[in-house]
JSON list of C-alpha atoms in Angstrom, two decimals:
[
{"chain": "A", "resi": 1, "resn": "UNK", "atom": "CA", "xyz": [99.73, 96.85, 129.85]},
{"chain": "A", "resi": 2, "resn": "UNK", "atom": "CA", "xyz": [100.94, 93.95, 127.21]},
{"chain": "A", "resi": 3, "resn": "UNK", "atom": "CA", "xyz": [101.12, 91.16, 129.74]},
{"chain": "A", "resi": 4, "resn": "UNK", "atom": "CA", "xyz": [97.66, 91.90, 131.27]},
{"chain": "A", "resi": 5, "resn": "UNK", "atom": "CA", "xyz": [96.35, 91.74, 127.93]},
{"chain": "A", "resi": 6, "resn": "UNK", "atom": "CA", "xyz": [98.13, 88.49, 127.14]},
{"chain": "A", "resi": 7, "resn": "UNK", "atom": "CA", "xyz": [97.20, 87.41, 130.09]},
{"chain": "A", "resi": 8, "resn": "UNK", "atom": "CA", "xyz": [93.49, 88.65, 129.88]},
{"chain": "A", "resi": 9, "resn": "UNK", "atom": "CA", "xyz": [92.70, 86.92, 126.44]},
{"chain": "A", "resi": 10, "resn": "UNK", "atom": "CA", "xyz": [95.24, 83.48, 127.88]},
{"chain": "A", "resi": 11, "resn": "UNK", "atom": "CA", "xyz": [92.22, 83.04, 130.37]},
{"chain": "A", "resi": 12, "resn": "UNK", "atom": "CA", "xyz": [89.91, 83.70, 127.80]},
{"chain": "A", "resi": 13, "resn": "UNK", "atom": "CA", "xyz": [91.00, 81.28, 125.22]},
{"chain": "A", "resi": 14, "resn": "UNK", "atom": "CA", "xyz": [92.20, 78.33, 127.80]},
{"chain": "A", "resi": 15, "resn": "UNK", "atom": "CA", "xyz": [90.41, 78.76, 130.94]},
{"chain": "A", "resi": 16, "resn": "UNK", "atom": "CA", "xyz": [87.09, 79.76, 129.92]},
{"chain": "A", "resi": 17, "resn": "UNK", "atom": "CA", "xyz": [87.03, 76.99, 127.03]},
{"chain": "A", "resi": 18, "resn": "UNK", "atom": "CA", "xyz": [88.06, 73.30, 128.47]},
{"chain": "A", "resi": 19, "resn": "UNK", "atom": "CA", "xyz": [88.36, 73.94, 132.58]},
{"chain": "A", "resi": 20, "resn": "UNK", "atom": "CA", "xyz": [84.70, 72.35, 132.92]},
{"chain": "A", "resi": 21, "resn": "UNK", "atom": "CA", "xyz": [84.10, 70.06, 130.44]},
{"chain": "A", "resi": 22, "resn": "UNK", "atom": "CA", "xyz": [84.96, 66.31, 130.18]},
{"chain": "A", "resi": 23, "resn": "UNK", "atom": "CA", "xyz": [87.48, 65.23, 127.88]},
{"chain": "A", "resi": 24, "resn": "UNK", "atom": "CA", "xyz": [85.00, 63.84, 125.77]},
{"chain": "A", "resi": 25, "resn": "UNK", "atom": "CA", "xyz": [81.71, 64.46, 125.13]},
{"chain": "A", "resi": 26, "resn": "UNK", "atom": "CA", "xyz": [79.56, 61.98, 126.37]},
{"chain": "A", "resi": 27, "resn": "UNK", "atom": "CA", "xyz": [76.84, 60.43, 123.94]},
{"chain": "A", "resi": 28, "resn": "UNK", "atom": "CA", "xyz": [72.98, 60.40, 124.38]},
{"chain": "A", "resi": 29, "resn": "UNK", "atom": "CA", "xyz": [71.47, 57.19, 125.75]},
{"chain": "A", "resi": 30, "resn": "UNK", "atom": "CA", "xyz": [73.20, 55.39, 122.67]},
{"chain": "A", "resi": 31, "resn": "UNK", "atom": "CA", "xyz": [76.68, 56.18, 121.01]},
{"chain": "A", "resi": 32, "resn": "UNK", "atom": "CA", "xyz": [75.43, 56.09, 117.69]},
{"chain": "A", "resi": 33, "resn": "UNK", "atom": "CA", "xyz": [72.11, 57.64, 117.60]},
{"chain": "A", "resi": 34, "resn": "UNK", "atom": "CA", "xyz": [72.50, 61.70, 116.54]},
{"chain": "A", "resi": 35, "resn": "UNK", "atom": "CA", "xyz": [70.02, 63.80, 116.81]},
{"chain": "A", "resi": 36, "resn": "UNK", "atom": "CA", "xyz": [67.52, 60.95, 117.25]},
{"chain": "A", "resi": 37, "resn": "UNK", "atom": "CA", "xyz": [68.62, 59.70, 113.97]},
{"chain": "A", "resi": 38, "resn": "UNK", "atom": "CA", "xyz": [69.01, 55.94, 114.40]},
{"chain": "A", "resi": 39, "resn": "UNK", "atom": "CA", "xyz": [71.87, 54.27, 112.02]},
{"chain": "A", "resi": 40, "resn": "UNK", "atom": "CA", "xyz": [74.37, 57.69, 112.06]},
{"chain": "A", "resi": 41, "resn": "UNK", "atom": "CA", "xyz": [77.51, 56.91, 112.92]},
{"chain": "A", "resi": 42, "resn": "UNK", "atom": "CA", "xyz": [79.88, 59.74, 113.78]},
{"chain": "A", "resi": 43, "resn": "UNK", "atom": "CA", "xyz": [83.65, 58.53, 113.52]},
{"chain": "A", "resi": 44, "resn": "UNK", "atom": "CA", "xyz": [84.95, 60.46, 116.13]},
{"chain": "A", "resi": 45, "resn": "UNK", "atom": "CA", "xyz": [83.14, 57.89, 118.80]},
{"chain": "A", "resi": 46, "resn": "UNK", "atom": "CA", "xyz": [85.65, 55.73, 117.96]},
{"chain": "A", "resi": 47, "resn": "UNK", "atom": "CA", "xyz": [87.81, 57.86, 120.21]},
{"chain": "A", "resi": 48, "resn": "UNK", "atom": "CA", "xyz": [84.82, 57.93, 123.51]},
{"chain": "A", "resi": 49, "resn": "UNK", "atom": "CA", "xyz": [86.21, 55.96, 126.12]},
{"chain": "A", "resi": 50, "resn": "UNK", "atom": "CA", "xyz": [85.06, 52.24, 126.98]},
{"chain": "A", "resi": 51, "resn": "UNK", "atom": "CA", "xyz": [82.38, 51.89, 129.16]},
{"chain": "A", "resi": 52, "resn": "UNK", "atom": "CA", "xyz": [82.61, 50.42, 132.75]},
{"chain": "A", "resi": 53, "resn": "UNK", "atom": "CA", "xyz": [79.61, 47.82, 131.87]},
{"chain": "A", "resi": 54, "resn": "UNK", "atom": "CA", "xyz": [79.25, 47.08, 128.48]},
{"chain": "A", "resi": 55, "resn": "UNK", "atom": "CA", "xyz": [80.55, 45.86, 125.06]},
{"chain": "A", "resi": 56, "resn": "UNK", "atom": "CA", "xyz": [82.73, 47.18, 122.39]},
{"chain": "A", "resi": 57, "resn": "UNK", "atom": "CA", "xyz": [82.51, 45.68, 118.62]},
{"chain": "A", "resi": 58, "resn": "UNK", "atom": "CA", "xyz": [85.37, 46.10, 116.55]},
{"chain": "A", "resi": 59, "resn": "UNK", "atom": "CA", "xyz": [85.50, 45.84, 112.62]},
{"chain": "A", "resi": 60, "resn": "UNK", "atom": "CA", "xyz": [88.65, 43.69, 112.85]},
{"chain": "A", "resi": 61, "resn": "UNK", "atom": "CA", "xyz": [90.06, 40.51, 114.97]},
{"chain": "A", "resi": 62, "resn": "UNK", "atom": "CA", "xyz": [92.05, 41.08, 117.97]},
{"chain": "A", "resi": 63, "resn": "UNK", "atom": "CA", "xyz": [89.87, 44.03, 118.97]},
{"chain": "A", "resi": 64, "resn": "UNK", "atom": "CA", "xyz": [91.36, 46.56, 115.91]},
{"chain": "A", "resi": 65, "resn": "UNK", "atom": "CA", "xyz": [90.24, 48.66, 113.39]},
{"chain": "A", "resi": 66, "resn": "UNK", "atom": "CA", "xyz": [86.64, 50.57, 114.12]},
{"chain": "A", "resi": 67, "resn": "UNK", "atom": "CA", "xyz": [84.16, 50.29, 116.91]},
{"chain": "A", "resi": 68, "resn": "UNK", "atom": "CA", "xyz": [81.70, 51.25, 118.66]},
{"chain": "A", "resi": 69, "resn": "UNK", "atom": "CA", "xyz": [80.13, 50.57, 121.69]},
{"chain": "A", "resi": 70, "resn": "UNK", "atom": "CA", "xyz": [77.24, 50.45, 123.60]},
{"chain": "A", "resi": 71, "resn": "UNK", "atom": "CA", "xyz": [76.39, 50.16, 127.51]},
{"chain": "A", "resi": 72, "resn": "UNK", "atom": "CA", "xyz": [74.42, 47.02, 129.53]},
{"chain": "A", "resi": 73, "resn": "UNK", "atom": "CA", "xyz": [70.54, 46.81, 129.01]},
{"chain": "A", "resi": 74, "resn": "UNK", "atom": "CA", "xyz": [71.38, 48.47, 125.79]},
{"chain": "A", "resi": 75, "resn": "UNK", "atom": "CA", "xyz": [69.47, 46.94, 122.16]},
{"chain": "A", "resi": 76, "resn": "UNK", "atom": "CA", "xyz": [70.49, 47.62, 119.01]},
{"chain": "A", "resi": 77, "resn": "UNK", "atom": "CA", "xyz": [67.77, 46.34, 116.43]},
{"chain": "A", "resi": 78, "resn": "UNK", "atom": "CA", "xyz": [70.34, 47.32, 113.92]},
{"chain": "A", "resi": 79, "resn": "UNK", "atom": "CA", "xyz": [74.18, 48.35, 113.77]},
{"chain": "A", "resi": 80, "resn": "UNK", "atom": "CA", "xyz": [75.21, 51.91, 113.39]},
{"chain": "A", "resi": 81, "resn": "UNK", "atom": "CA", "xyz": [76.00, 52.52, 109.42]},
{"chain": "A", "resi": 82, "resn": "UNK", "atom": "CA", "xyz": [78.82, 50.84, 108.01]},
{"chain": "A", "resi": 83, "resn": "UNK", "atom": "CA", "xyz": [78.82, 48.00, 110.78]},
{"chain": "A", "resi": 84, "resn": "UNK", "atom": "CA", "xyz": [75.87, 45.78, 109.53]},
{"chain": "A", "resi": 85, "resn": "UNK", "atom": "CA", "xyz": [77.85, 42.67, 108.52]},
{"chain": "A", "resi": 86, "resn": "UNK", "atom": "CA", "xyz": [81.32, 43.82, 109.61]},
{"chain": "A", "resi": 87, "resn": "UNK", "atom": "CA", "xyz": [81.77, 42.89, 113.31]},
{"chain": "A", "resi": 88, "resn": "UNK", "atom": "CA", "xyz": [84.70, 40.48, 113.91]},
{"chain": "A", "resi": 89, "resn": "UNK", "atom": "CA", "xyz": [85.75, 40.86, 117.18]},
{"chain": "A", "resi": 90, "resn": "UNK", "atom": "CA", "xyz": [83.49, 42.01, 120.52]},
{"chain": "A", "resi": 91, "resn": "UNK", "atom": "CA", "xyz": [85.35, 42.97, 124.29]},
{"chain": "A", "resi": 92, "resn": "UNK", "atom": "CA", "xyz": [82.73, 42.89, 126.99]},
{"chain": "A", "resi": 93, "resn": "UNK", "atom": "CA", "xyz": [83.26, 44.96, 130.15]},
{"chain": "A", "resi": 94, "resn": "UNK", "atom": "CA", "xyz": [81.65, 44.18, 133.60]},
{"chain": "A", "resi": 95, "resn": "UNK", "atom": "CA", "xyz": [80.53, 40.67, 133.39]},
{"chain": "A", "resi": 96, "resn": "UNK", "atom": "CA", "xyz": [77.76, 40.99, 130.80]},
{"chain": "A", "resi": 97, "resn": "UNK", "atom": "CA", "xyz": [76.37, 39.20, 127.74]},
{"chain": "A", "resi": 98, "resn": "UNK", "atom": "CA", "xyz": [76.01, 39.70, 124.09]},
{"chain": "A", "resi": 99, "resn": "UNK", "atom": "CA", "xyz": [73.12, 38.16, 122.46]},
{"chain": "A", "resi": 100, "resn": "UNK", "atom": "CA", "xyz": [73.97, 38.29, 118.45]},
{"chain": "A", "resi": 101, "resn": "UNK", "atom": "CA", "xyz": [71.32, 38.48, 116.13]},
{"chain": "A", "resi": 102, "resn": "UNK", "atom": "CA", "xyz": [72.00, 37.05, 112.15]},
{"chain": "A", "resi": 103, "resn": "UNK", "atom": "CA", "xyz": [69.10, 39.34, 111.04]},
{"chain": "A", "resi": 104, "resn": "UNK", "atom": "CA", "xyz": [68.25, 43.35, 111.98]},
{"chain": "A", "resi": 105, "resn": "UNK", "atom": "CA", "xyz": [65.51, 43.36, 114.71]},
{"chain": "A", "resi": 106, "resn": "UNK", "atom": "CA", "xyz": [66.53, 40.88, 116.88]},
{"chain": "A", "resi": 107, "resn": "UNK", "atom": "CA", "xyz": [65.48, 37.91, 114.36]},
{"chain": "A", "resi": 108, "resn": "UNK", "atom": "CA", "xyz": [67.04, 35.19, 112.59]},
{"chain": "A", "resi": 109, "resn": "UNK", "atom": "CA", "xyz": [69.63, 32.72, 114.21]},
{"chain": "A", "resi": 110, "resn": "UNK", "atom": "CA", "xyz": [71.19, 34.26, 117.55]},
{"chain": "A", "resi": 111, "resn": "UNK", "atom": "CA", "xyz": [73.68, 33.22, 119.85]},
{"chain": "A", "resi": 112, "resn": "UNK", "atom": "CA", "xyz": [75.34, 34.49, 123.56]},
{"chain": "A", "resi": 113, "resn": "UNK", "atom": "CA", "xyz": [79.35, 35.66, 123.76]},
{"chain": "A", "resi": 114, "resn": "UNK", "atom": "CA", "xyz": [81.52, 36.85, 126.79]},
{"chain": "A", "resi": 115, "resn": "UNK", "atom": "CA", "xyz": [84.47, 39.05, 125.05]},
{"chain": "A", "resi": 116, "resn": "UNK", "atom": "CA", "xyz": [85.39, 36.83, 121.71]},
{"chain": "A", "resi": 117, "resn": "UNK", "atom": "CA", "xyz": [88.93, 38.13, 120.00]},
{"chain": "A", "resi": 118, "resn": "UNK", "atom": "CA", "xyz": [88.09, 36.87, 116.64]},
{"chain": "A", "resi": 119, "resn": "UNK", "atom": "CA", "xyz": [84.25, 35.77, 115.75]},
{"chain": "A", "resi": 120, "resn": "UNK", "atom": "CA", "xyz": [85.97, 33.80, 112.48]},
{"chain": "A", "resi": 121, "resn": "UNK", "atom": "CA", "xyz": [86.77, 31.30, 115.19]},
{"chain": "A", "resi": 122, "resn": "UNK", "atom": "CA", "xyz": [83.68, 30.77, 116.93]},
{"chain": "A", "resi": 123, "resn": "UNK", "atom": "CA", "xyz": [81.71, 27.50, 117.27]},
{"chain": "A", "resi": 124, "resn": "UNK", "atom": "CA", "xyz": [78.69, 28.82, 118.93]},
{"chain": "A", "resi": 125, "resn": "UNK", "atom": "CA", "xyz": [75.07, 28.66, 117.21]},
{"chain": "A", "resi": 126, "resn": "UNK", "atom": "CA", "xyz": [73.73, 27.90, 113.94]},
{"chain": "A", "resi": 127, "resn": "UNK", "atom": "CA", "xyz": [77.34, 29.17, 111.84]},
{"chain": "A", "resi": 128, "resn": "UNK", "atom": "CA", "xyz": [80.93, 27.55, 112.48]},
{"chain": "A", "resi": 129, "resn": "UNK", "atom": "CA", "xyz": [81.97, 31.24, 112.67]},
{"chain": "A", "resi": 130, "resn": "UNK", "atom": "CA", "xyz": [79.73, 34.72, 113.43]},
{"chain": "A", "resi": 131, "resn": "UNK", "atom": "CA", "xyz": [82.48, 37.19, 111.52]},
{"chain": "A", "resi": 132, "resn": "UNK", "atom": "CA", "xyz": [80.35, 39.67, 109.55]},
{"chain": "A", "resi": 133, "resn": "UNK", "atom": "CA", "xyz": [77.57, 38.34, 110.74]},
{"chain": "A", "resi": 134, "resn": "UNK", "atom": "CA", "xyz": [76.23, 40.27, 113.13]},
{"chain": "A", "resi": 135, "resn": "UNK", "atom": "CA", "xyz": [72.93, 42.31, 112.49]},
{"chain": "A", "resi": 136, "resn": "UNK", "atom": "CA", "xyz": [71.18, 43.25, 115.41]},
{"chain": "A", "resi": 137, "resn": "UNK", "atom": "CA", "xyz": [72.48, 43.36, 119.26]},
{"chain": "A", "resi": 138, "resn": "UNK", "atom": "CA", "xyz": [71.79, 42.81, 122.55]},
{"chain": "A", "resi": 139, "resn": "UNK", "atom": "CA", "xyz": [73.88, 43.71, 125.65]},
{"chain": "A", "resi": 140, "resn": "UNK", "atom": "CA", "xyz": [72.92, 42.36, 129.17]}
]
């Protein structure tokens, strides 16, 4: 009677609880919107997996440290908490386009990457470099 038991609540705890769902759980429309509550960043998306087309924005060169990221036709007006300012390095997936924005809502001096390893070294636009610069987003 033991082993059916075992067995029994085995099924229970492993079968019944991750068989049918995906490894991760994938976010609403945009990876760092919660409950419709733009700005609120959850840490744990720094684990989601990147996206086929899209872009991924890391806090550090060399694509380290945290990120986020977001899919194509996606626009940020602002950053998710804690990135405003802090985005040195961006890895683009699928042959699209970041547009940059100096200042939240898609205003203030702007310029277009591909994937750039370390923003410190960019030439691009109105700075000599766009580390922790970055404000507002948009991915194409």
């Amino acid at each position: 009677m033991k082993p059916i038991v075992l067995a029994f609540a085995a099924f229970i705890v492993l079968g019944a609880s991750g068989v049918a769902k995906a490894q991760y759980p994938q976010p609403q429309n945009r990876p760092w919107i919660y409950n419709g509550q733009p700005g609120t960043y959850r840490p744990e998306w720094d684990r989601y997996p990147t996206p086929n087309r899209g872009a991924c924005f890391f806090t550090d060169a060399n694509f380290r440290g945290r990120r986020f990221c977001v899919r194509a036709g996606d626009r940020l007006p602002f950053l998710p908490g804690g990135y405003g300012h802090s985005i040195s390095s961006i890895r683009t997936f699928g042959r699209v386009r970041v547009t940059a924005f100096a200042a939240r809502n898609f205003s203030g001096p702007s310029v277009s990457f591909g994937t750039v390893p370390d923003l410190g070294y960019t030439s691009n636009g109105p700075f000599r470099g766009w580390n922790d610069r970055i404000s507002s987003i948009v991915v194409r």
